[in-house]
XYZ file of C-alpha atoms in Angstrom:
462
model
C 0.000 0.000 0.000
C 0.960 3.347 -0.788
C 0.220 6.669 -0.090
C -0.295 9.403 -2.588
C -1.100 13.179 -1.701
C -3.932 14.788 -3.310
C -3.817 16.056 -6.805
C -3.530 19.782 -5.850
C 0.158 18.786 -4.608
C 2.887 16.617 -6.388
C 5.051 15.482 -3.421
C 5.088 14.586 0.519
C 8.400 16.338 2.157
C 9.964 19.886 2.008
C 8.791 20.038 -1.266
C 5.399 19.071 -0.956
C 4.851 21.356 2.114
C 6.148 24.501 -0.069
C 3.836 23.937 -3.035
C 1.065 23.382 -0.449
C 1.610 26.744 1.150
C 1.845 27.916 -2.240
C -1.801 26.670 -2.942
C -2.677 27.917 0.330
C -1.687 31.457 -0.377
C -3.164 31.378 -3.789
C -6.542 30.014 -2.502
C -6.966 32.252 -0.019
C -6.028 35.712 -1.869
C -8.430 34.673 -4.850
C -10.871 35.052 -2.060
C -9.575 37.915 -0.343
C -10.218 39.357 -3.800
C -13.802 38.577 -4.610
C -14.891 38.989 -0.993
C -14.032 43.063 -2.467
C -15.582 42.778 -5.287
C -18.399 41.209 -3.837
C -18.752 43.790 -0.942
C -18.677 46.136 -3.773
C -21.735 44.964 -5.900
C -23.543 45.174 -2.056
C -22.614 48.619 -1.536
C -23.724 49.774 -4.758
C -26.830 47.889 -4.721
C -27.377 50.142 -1.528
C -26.272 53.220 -3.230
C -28.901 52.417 -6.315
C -31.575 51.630 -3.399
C -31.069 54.872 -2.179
C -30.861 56.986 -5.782
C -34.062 55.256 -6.869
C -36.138 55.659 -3.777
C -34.886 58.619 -1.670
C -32.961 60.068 -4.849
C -29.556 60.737 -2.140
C -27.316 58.532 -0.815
C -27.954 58.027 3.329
C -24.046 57.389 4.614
C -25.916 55.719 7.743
C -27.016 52.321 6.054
C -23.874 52.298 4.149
C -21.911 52.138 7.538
C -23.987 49.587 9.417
C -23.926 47.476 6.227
C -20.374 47.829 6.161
C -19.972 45.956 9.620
C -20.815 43.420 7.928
C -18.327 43.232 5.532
C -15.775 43.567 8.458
C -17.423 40.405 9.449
C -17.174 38.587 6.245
C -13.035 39.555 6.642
C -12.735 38.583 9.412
C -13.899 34.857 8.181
C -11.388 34.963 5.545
C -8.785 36.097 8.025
C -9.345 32.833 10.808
C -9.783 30.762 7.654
C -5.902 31.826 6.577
C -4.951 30.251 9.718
C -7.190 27.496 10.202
C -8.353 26.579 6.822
C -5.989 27.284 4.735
C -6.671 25.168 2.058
C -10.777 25.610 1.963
C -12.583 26.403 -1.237
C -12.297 29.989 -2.575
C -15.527 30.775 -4.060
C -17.953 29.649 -1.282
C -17.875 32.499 1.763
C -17.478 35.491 -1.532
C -20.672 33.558 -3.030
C -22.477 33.628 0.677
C -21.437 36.918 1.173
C -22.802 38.718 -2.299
C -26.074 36.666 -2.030
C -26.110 37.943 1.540
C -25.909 41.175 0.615
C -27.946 41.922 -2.296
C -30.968 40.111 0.082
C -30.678 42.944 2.434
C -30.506 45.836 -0.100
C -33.853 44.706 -1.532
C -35.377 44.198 1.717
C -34.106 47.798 2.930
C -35.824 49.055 -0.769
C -39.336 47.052 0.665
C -38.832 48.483 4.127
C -38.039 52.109 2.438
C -41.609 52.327 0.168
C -43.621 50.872 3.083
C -41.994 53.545 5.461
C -40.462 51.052 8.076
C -37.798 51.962 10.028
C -35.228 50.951 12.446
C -36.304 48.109 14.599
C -39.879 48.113 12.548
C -38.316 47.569 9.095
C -37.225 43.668 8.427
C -33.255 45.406 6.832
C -32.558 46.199 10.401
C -33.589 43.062 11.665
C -31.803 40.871 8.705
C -28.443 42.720 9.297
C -28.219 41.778 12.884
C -29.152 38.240 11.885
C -26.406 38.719 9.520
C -23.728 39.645 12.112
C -25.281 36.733 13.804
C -25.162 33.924 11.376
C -21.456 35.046 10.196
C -20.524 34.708 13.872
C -22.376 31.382 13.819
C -20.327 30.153 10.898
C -16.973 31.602 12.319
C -17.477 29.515 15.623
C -18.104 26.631 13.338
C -14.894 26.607 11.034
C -12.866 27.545 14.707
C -14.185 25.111 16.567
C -14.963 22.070 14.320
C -11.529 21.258 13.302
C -12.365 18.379 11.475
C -15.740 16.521 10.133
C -15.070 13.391 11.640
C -15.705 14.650 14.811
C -19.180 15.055 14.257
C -19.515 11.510 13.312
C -18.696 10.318 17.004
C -22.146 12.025 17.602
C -24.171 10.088 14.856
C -27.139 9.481 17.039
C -27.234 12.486 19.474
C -27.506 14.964 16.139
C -30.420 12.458 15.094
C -32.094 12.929 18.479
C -31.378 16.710 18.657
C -33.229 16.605 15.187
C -36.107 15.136 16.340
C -36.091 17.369 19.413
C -35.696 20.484 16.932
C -38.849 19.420 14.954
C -41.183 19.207 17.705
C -40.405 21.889 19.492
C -43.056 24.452 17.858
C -45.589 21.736 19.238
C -44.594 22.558 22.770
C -47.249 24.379 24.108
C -46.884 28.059 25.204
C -43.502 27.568 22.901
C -44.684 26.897 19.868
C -45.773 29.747 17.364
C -48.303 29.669 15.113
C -47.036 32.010 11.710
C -49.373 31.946 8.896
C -51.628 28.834 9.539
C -47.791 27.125 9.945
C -46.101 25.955 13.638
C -43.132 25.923 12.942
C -41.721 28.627 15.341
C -41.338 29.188 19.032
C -41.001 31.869 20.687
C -38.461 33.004 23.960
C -38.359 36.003 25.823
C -39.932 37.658 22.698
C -37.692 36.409 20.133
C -39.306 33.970 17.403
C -37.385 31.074 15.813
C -37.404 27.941 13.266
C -35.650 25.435 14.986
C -36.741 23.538 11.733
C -33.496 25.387 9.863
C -31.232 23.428 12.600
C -32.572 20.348 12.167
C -31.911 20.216 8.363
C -28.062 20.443 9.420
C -28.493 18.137 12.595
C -30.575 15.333 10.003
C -27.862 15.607 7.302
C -25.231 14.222 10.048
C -27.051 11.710 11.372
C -27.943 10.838 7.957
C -24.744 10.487 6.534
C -22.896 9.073 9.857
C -26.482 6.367 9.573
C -25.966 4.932 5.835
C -22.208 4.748 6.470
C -22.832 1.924 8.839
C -25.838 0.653 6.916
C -24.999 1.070 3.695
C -23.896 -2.479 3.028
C -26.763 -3.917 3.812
C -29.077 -1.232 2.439
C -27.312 -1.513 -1.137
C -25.998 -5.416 -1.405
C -29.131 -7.298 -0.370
C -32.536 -7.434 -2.042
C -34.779 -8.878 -4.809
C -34.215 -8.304 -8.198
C -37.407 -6.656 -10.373
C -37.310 -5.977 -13.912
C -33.770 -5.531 -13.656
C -33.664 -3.767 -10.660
C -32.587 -4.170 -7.592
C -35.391 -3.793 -4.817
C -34.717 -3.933 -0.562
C -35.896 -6.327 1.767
C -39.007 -5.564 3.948
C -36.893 -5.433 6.673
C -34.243 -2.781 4.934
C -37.262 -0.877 4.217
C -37.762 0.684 7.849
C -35.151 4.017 7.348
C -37.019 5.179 4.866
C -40.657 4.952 6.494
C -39.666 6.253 9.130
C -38.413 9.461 7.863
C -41.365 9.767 5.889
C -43.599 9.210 8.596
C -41.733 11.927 9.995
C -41.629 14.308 6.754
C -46.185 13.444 6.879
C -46.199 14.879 10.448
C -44.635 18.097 9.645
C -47.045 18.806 6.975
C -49.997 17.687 8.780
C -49.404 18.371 12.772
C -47.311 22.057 12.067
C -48.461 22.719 8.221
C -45.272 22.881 6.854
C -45.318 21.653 3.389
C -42.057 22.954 2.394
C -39.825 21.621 5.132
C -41.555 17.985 4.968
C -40.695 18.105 0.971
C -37.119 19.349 2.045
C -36.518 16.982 4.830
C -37.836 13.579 2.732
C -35.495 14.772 -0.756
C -32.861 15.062 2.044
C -33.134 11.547 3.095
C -33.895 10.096 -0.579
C -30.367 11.814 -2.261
C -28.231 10.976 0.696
C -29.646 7.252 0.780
C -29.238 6.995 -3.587
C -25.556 8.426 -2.677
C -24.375 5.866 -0.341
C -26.273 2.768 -1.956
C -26.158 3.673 -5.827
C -29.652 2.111 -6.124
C -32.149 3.765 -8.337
C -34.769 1.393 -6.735
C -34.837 3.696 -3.566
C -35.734 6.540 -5.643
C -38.468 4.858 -6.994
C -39.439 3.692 -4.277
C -39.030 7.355 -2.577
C -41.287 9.046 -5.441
C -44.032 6.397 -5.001
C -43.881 7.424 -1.379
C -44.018 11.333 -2.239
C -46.504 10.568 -4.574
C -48.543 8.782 -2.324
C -48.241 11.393 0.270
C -49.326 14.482 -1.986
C -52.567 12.346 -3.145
C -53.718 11.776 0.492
C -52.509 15.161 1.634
C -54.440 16.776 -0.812
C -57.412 14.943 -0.186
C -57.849 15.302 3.651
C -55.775 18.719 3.992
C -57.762 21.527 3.632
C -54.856 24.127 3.482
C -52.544 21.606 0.862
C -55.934 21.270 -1.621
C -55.824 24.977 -1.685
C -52.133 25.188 -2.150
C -52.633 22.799 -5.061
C -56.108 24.791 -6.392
C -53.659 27.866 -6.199
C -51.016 26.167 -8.757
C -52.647 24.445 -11.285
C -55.873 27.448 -11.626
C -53.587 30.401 -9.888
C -56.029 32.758 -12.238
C -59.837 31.380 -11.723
C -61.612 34.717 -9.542
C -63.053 32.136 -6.804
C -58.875 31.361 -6.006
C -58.007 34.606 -6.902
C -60.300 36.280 -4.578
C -60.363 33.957 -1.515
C -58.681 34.299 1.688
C -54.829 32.842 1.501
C -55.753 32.245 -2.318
C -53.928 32.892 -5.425
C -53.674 36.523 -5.473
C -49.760 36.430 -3.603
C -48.950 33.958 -6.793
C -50.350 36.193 -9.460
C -49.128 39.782 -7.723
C -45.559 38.253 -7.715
C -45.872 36.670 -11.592
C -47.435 40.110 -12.885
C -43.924 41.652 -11.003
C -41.170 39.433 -12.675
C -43.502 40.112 -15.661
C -42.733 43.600 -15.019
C -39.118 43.594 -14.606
C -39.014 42.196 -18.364
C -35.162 41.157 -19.617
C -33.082 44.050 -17.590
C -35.574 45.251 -14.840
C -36.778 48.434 -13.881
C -33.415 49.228 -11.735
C -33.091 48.838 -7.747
C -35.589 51.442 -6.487
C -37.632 52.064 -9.150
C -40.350 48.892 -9.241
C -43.272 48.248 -6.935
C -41.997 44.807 -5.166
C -43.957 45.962 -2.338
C -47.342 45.362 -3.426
C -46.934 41.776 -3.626
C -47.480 39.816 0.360
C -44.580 39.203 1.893
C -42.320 40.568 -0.305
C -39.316 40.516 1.467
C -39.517 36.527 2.651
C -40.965 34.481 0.487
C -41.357 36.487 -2.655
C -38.037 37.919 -2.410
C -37.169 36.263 -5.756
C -40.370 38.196 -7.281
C -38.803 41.584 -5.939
C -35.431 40.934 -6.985
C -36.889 39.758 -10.876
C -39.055 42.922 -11.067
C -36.040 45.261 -10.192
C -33.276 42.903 -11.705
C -35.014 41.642 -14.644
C -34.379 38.124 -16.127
C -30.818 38.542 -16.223
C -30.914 39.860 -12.880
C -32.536 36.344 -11.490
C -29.976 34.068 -14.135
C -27.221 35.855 -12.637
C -28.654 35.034 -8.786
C -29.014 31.239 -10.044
C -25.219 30.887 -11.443
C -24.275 32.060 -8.073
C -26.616 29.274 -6.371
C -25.476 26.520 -9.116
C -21.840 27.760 -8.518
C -22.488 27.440 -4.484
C -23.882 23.553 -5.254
C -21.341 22.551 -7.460
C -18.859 23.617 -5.437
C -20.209 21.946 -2.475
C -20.716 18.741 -4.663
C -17.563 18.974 -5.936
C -16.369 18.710 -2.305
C -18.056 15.598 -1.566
C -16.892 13.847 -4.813
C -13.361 14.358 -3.805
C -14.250 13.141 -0.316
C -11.590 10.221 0.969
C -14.072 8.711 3.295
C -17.632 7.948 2.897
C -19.050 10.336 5.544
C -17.432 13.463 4.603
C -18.543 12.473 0.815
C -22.525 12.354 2.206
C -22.281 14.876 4.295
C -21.300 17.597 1.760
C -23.526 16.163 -0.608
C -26.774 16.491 1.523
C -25.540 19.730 2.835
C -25.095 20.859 -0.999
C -28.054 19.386 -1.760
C -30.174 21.130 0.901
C -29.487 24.234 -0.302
C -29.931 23.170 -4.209
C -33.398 21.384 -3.082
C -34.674 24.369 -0.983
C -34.219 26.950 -3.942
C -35.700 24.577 -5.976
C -39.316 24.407 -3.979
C -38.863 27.945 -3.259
C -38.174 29.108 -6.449
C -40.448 27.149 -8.389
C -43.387 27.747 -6.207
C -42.382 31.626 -6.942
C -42.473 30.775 -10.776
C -45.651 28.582 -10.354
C -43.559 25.861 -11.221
C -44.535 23.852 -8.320
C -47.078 24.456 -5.684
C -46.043 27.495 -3.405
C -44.548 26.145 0.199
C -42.974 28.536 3.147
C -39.710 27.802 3.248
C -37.222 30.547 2.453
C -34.236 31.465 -0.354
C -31.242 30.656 1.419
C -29.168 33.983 2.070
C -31.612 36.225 0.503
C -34.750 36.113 1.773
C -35.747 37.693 5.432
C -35.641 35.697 8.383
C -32.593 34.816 10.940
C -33.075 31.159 11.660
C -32.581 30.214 7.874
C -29.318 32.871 7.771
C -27.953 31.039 10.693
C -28.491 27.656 8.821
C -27.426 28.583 5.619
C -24.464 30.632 6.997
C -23.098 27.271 9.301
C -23.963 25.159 5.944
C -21.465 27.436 4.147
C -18.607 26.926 7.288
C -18.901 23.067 7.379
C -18.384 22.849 3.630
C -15.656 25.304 3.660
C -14.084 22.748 7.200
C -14.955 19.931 5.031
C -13.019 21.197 1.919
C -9.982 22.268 3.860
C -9.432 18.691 5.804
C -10.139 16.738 2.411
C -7.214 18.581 0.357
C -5.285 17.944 3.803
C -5.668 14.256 3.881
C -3.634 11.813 1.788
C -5.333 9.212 -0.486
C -4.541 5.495 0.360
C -4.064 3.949 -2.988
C -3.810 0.087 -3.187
């Protein structure tokens, strides 16, 4: 046996230490410079906020807003010395789509005539601080992913414990016909947005151990290989648990985004296309009896497939968020009207759920394609990570942590474009709301610890 250092560096020794300080170096001030330009596109997404609603430039939103950016240097400063070797494009990519989430909601929160503590910008940019400080204590204190797999079970039980939460009562919060918040000392969060990260490591620390048997034994079908009853139990059971989100706290989106979890992470570690199948028939069963004994999933369903009949249009929590939002992207045309100068505001909850709406009216089509490279970019990267994984848990792990975010604009963003029928869940880094920020920020650290120990470790080649 012999043992071979990753591609990124030709040789073990003096040498191969000096080219991978080299790398290092190079990595990290490729970063250093698109963490400026990034910061850059924010500030003058501000600036044209400002022009095109106030017609002068406010130096006070600039400043707090620029806080932030200390905060996003101060990443790529602990990552010199304790990632060295992470991915270059993730924390610039967080960091832009960041950014250009809280100039649109500060253009909502300017036309509605919210401010300070009222308006949802001043609320998002302390998140912000927050969730960068989340993902800093993350990439200082997680030194390496393995570490997390010691606690397999415990993140599988915090999970769980994360999930039912909002159905504690006098905890729980009831948001828009959803529970999936609680509420402490007057502070409201999803500990759903936790859980996603908690399921993802028991998930991936679950199929290492299982995988064997989940992906060697089983009837053949047609030419496909199909599991035993008995294998059969892992994926009922997070099903069950994906059903009892959308029916006991109404949360169609996070049931959708905890199941396609499960499903990806489970085809990844067994290479079985007979789990997807069966994991469709199971979705597909779900959606047929949801949305014939759910009031509130028919009408999310009545909403997507007849979004302009009056009787939908017209009813209470009907169609009329769907169409207000299509009629804005329709407005925004190929280049958009310019920040400032649409009306994103007229459309419900413009700043959360819709924020893709706002930023297509005022960004136009080319505005949005840009937003989605950066996304795609963000999940290939991630994916890439996992690919070059040397051991099987790091190689899930980023995958279902890429995946979450790929999966969650996906529902989001198609329910926005009436691709799909409209769910709650959030764009990750854009859209309004501090538990997702936190999430999506401590997403972006472990792939940027799990990146940094992979190039570290030497393959064993046989």
């Amino acid at each position: 046996m012999s043992v071979t250092p990753p591609a990124d560096f030709v040789a073990t020794g003096s040498i191969g230490r000096l080219k991978r300080v080299r790398v290092s170096q190079r990595m990290r001030n490729v970063e250093l410079v698109l963490i400026i330009f990034a910061s850059a596109i924010n500030v003058a997404a501000l600036v044209l906020v400002q022009l095109g609603v106030l017609g002068k430039v406010d130096a006070g939103p600039l400043a707090i807003c620029a806080l932030l950016a200390v905060l996003v240097f101060a990443i790529h400063i602990a990552m010199r010395f304790v990632a060295p070797q992470a991915d270059a494009l993730i924390l610039p990519i967080a960091a832009l789509l960041n950014g250009l989430g809280i100039a649109e909601i500060y253009r909502i929160d300017l036309a509605v005539g919210a401010e300070g503590w009222d308006g949802f910008a001043t609320k998002q940019i302390a998140w912000s601080a927050l969730a960068m400080a989340a993902a800093l204590g993350t990439i200082i204190l997680i030194r390496h992913q393995r570490i997390l797999q010691r606690y397999t079970y415990v993140a599988g039980l915090a999970a769980v414990i994360l999930i039912l939460l909002p159905m504690v009562p006098g905890l729980g919060l009831t948001v828009n016909g959803a529970r999936v918040w609680i509420q402490i000392a007057g502070l409201t969060f999803q500990p759903g947005e936790i859980a996603k990260i908690a399921l993802a490591v028991f998930f991936a620390g679950y199929l290492v151990q299982r995988r064997e048997s989940l992906s060697m034994v089983g009837r053949t079908f047609l030419g496909m290989r199909f599991p035993r009853g008995r294998d059969l139990g892992p994926i009922l059971v997070v099903w069950a648990l994906s059903m009892s989100v959308i029916v006991l706290q109404r949360d169609l989106g996070t049931g959708l985004l905890f199941f396609g979890l499960f499903l990806v992470m489970l085809y990844t570690a067994t290479g079985r296309g007979s789990w997807v199948i069966l994991g469709l028939s199971l979705v597909g069963l779900g959606a047929v009896v949801a949305n014939q004994t759910l009031d509130y999933v028919n009408s999310r369903f009545a909403n997507w497939y007849d979004a302009f009949n009056n009787d939908n249009f017209n009813a209470a929590g009907g169609s009329f968020q769907l169409v207000q939002g299509l009629f804005g992207l329709a407005h925004g045309g190929i280049i958009g009207t310019g920040l400032g100068e649409g009306m994103p505001e007229i459309t419900p909850v413009s700043q959360s759920d819709y924020i893709i709406a706002s930023l297509g009216e005022e960004l136009g089509l080319a505005g949005i394609f840009a937003i989605l490279c950066l996304y795609l970019l963000l999940v290939g990267r991630g994916l890439r990570i996992g690919f070059a994984g040397h051991d099987d848990f790091s190689k899930l792990l980023a995958v279902g942590l890429s995946f979450t975010i790929a999966l969650q604009c996906f529902i989001v963003i198609g329910g926005v474009l009436r691709v799909i029928p409209l769910t709650g869940l959030t764009t990750p880094f854009l859209a309004a709301g501090g538990s997702s920020l936190v999430a999506n920020w401590m997403i972006a650290a472990l792939l940027l610890r799990l990146s940094d120990s992979i190039r570290n470790e030497p393959r064993l080649v046989v």
